[in-house]
mmCIF file of C-alpha atoms and ligand atoms in Angstrom:
data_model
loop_
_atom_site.group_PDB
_atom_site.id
_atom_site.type_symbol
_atom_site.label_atom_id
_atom_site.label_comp_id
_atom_site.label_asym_id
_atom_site.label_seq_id
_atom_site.Cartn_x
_atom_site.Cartn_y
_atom_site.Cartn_z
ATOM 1 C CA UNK A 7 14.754 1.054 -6.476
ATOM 2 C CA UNK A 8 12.356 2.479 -3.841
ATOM 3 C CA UNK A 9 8.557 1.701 -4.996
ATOM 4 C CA UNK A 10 5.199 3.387 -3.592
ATOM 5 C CA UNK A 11 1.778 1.798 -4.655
ATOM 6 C CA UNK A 12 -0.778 4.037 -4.072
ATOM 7 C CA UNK A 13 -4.274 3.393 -5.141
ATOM 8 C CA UNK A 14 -8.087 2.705 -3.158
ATOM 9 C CA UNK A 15 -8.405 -0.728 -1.029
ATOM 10 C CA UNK A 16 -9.420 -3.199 -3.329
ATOM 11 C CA UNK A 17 -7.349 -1.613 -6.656
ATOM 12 C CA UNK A 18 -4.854 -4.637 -7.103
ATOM 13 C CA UNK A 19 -2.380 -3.562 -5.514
ATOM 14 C CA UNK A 20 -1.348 -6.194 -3.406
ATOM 15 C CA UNK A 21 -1.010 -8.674 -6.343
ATOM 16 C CA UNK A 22 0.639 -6.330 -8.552
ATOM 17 C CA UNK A 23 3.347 -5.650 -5.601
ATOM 18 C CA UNK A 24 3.803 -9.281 -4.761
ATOM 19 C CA UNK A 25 4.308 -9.585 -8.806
ATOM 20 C CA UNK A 26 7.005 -6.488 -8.609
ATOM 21 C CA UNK A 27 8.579 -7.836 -5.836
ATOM 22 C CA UNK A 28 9.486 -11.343 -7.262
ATOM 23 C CA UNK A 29 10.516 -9.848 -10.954
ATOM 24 C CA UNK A 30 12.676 -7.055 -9.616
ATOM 25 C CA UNK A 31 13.799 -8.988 -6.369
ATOM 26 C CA UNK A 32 12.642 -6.331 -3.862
ATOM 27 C CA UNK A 33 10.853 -6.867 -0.518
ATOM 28 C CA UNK A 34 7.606 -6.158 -0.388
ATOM 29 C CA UNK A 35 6.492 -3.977 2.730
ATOM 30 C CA UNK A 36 2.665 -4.304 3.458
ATOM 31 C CA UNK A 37 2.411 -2.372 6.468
ATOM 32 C CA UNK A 38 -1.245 -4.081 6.497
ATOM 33 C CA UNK A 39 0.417 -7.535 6.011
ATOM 34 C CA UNK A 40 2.560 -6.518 9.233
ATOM 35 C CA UNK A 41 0.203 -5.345 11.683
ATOM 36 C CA UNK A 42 -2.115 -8.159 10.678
ATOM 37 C CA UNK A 43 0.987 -10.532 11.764
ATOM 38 C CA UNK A 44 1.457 -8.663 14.921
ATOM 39 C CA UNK A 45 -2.493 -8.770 15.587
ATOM 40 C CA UNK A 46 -2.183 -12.603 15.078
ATOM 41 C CA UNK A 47 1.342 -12.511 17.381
ATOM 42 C CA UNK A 48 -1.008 -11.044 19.972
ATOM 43 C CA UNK A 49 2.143 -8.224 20.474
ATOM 44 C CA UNK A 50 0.659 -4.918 22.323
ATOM 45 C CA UNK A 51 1.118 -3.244 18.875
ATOM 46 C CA UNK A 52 -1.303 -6.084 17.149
ATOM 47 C CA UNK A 53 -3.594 -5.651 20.227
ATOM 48 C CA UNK A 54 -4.437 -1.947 19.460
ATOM 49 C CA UNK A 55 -4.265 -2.143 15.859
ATOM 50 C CA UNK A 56 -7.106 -5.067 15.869
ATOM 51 C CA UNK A 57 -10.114 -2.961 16.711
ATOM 52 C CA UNK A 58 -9.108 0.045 14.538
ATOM 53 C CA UNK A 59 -8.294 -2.707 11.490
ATOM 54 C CA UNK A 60 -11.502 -3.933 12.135
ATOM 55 C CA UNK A 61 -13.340 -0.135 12.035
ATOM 56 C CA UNK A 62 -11.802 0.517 8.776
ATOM 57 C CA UNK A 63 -9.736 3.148 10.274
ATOM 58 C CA UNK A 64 -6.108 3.924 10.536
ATOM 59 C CA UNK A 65 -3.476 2.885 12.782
ATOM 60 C CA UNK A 66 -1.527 5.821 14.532
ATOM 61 C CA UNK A 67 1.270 7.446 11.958
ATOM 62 C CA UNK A 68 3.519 6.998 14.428
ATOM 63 C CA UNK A 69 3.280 3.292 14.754
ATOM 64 C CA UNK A 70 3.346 2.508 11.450
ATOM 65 C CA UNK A 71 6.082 5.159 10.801
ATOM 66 C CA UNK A 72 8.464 3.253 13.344
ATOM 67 C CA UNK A 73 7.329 -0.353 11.995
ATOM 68 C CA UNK A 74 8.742 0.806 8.354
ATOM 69 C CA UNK A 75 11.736 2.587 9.884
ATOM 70 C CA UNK A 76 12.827 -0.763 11.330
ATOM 71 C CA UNK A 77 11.814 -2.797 8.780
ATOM 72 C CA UNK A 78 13.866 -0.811 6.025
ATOM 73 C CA UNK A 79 17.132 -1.014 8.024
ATOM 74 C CA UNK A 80 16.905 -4.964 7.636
ATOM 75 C CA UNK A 81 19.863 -5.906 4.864
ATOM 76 C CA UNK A 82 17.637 -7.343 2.224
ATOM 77 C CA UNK A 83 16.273 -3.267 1.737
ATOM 78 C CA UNK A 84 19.792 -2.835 0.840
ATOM 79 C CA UNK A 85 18.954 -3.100 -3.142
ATOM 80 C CA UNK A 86 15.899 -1.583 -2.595
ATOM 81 C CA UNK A 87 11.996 -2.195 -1.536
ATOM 82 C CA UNK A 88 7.980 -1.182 -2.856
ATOM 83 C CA UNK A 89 6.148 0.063 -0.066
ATOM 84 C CA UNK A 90 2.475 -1.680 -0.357
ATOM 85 C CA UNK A 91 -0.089 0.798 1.694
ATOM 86 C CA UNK A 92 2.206 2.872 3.415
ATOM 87 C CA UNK A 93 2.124 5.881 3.598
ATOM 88 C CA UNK A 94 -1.357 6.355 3.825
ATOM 89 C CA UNK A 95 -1.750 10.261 4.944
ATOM 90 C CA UNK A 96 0.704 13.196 4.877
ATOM 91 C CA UNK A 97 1.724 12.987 8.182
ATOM 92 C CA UNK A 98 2.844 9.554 7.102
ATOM 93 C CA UNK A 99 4.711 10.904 3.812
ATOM 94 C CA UNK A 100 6.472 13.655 5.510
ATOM 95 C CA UNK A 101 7.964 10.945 8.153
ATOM 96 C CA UNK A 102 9.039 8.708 4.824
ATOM 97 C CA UNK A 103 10.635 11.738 3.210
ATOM 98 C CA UNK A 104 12.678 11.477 6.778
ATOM 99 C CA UNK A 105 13.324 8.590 7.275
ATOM 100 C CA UNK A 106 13.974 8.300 3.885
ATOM 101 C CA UNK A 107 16.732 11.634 4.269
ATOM 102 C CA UNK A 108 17.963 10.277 7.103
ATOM 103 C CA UNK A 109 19.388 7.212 5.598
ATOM 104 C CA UNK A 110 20.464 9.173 2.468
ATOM 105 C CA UNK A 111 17.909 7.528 0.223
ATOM 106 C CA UNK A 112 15.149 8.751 -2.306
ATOM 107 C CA UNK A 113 11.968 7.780 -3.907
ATOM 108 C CA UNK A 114 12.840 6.160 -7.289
ATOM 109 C CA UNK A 115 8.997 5.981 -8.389
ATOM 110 C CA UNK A 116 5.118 6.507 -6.614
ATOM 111 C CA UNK A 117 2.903 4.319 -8.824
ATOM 112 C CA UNK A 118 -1.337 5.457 -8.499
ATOM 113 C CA UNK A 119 -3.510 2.423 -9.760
ATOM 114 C CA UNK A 120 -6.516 4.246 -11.083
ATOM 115 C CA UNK A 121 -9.932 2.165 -11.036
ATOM 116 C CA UNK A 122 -13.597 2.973 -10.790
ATOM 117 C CA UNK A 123 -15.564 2.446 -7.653
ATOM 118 C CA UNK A 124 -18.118 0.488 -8.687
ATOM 119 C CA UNK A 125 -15.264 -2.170 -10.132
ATOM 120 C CA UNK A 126 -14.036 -1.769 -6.650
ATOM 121 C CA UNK A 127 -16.981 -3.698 -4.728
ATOM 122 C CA UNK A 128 -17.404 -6.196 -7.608
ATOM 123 C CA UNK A 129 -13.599 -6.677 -6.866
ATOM 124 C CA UNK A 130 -14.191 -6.783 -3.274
ATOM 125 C CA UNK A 131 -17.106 -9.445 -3.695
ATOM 126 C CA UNK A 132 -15.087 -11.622 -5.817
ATOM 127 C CA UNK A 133 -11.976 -11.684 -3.380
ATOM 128 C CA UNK A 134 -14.465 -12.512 -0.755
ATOM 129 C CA UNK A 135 -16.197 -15.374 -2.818
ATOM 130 C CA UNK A 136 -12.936 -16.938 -4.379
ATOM 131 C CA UNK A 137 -11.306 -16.590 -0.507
ATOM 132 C CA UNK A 138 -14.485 -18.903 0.682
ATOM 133 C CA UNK A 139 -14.337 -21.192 -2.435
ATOM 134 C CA UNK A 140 -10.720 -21.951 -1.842
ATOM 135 C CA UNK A 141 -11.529 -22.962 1.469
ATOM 136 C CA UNK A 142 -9.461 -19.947 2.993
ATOM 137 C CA UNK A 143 -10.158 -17.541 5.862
ATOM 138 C CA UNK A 144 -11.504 -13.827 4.627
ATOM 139 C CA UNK A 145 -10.309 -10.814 6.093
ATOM 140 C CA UNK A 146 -12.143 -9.444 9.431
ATOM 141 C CA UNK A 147 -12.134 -6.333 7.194
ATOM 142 C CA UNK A 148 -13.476 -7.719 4.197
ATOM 143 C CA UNK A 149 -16.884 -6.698 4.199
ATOM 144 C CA UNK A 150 -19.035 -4.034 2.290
ATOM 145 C CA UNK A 151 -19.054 -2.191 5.311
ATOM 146 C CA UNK A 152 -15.932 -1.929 6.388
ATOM 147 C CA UNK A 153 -14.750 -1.849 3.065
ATOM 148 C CA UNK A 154 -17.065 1.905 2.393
ATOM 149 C CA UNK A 155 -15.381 3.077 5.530
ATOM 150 C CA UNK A 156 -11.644 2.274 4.058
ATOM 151 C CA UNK A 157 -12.881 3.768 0.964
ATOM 152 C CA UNK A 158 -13.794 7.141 2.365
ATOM 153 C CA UNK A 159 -10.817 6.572 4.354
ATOM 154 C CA UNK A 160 -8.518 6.728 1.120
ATOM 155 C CA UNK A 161 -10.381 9.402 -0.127
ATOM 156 C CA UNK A 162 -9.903 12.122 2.627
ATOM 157 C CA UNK A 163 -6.492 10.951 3.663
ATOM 158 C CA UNK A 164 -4.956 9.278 1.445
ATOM 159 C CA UNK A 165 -5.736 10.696 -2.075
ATOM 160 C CA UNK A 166 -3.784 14.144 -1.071
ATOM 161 C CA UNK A 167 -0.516 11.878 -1.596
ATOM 162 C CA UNK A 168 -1.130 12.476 -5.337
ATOM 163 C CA UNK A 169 -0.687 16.102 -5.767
ATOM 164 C CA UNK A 170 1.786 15.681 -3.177
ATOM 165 C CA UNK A 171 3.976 13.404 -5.110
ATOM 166 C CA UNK A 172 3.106 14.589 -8.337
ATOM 167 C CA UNK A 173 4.679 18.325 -7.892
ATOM 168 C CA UNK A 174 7.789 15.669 -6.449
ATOM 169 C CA UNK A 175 7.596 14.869 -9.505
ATOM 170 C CA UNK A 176 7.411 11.173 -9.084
ATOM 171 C CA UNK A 177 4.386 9.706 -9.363
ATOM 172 C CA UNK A 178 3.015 7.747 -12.474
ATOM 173 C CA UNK A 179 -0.772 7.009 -12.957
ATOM 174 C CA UNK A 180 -1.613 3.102 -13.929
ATOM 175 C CA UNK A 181 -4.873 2.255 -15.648
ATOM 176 C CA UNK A 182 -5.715 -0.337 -13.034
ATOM 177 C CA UNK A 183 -8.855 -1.405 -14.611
ATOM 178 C CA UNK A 184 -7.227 -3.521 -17.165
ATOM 179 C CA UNK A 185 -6.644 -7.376 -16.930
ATOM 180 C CA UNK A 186 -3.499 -8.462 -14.203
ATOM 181 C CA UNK A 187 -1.379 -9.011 -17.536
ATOM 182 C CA UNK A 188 -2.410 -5.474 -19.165
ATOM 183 C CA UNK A 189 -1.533 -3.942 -15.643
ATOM 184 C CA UNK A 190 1.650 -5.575 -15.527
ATOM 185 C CA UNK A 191 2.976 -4.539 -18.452
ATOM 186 C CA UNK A 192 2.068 -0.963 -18.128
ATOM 187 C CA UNK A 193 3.962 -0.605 -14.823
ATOM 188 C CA UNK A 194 6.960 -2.590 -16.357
ATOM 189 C CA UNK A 195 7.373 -0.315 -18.943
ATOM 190 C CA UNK A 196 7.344 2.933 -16.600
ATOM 191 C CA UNK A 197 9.762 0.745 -14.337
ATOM 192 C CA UNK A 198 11.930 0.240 -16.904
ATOM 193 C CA UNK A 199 11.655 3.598 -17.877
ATOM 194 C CA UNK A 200 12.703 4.526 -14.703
ATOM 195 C CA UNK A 201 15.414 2.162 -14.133
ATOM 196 C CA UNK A 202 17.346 3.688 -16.920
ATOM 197 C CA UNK A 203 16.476 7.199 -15.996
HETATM 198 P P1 LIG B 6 -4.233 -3.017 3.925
HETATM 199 O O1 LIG B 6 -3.900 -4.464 4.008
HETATM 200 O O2 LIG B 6 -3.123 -2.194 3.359
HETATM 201 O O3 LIG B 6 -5.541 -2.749 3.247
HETATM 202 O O4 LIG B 6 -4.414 -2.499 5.442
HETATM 203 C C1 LIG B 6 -5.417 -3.029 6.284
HETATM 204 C C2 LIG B 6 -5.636 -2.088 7.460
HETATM 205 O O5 LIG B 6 -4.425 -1.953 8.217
HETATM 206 C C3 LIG B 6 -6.033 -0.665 7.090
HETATM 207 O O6 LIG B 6 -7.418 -0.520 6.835
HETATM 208 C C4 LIG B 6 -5.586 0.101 8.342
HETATM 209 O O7 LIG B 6 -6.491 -0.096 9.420
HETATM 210 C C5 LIG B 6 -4.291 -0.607 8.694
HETATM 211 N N1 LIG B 6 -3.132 0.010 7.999
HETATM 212 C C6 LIG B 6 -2.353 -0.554 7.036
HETATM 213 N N2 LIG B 6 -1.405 0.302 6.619
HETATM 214 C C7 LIG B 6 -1.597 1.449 7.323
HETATM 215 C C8 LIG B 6 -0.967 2.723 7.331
HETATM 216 N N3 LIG B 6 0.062 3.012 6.509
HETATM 217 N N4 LIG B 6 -1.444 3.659 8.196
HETATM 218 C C9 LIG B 6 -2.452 3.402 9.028
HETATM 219 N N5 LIG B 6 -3.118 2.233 9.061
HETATM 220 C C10 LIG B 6 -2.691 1.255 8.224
#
C-alpha cells in the first residue's frame, strides 16, 4: 500500500499518518520530519534547508526528491509506506511517478484532508499553546506568520496535485474538519475500500 496525504499545513495530517502508519504497519515518510532531523544533525542538507524552513518556503525538488528515493529503497518500504508532505509541487509528483516507475511500483491511494482556513489558525494556535503547556519546544515555523506564508505556499503549489491526481484517478477527498475519531474512520473505510480493490 503506497499512501499520499495531501491537505494545507495545519489539516491533521501528521496525526492521522502517524495513526495510519501504526494500524496498517507502514512507515511513515515526513519529508518535514526528515529535513528537520538533518537541520538538527547540522548535515549540509539540514544547513540549507533551515533558513528556507524557517521562511515558510520550500526546499529544492531535487533534494527532497533524492531524500525519498533513498529512503523508499530501505527494506521496511518493502510492504509499503504513506508519504506525509511530499510531494508538495508537480515537479515533485512527476519525480514520484519516476521513481515510483522505476522501481515498478504504483500509487495505491492520494488522500486530500479538506478543512476551512479559519479552523486552520485556531488549529495552529492550539498546537502552539498545548506544545508550551506540555512543556515542549514549538516549531521555529510555528507562527502566524510563517504559518500564512506555508499557507499560500500550499495554495499555489501544492493544491494543483488535486486535479493532477484526481484525472489519475486516485485521489479521495476526507472531511478533515471532523473530530480525530470521525476522521479516522472515514479514511479507514476508503482504505479498506481500497485494500480490497
Ligand atoms: P511539514 O512538516 O511537512 O509542514 O514541513 C515543514 C517544512 O519543511 C515546509 O514548510 C518546507 O519548508 C519543508 N518541506 C517539507 N516537505 C517538503 C517538500 N516535499 N518539498 C519542499 N519543502 C518541504
Amino acid at each position: 500500500m503506497i499512501l499520499i496525504f495531501l491537505g494545507p499545513p495545519g489539516a491533521g495530517k501528521g496525526t492521522q499518518a502517524k495513526r495510519i502508519a501504526a494500524t496498517y504497519k507502514i512507515p511513515q515518510l515526513s519529508t518535514g520530519d526528515m529535513l528537520r532531523a538533518a537541520v538538527a544533525a547540522g548535515t549540509p542538507v539540514g544547513k540549507q534547508a533551515k533558513k528556507v524552513i524557517d521562511a515558510g518556503q520550500l526546499v529544492s525538488d531535487e533534494i527532497v526528491a533524492d531524500i525519498v528515493a533513498d529512503r523508499i529503497d530501505e527494506t521496511d518500504c518493502e510492504k509499503g509506506f504513506l508519504l506525509d508532505g511530499f510531494p508538495r509541487t508537480l515537479a515533485q509528483a512527476e519525480m514520484l511517478d519516476k521513481i515510483l516507475q522505476d522501481r515498478d511500483r504504483s500509487l495505491t491511494t492520494v488522500l486530500l484532508l479538506k478543512v476551512d482556513e479559519d479552523a486552520l489558525l485556531a488549529r495552529l494556535r492550539n498546537r502552539i499553546e498545548q506544545t508550551m503547556q506540555a512543556g515542549g519546544e514549538v516549531r521555529s515555523d510555528d507562527n502566524v506568520e510563517t504559518f500564512t506564508k506555508r499557507l499560500r505556499v500550499y495554495k499555489e503549489q501544492t493544491a494543483p496535485l488535486i486535479p493532477f491526481y484526481e484525472e489519475k484517478g486516485v485521489l479521495r477527498v476526507v472531511d478533515g474538519m471532523g473530530s480525530i475519531d470521525a476522521v479516522s474512520a472515514e479514511i479507514d473505510g476508503i482504505l479498506g475500500q481500497s485494500a480490497k480493490a
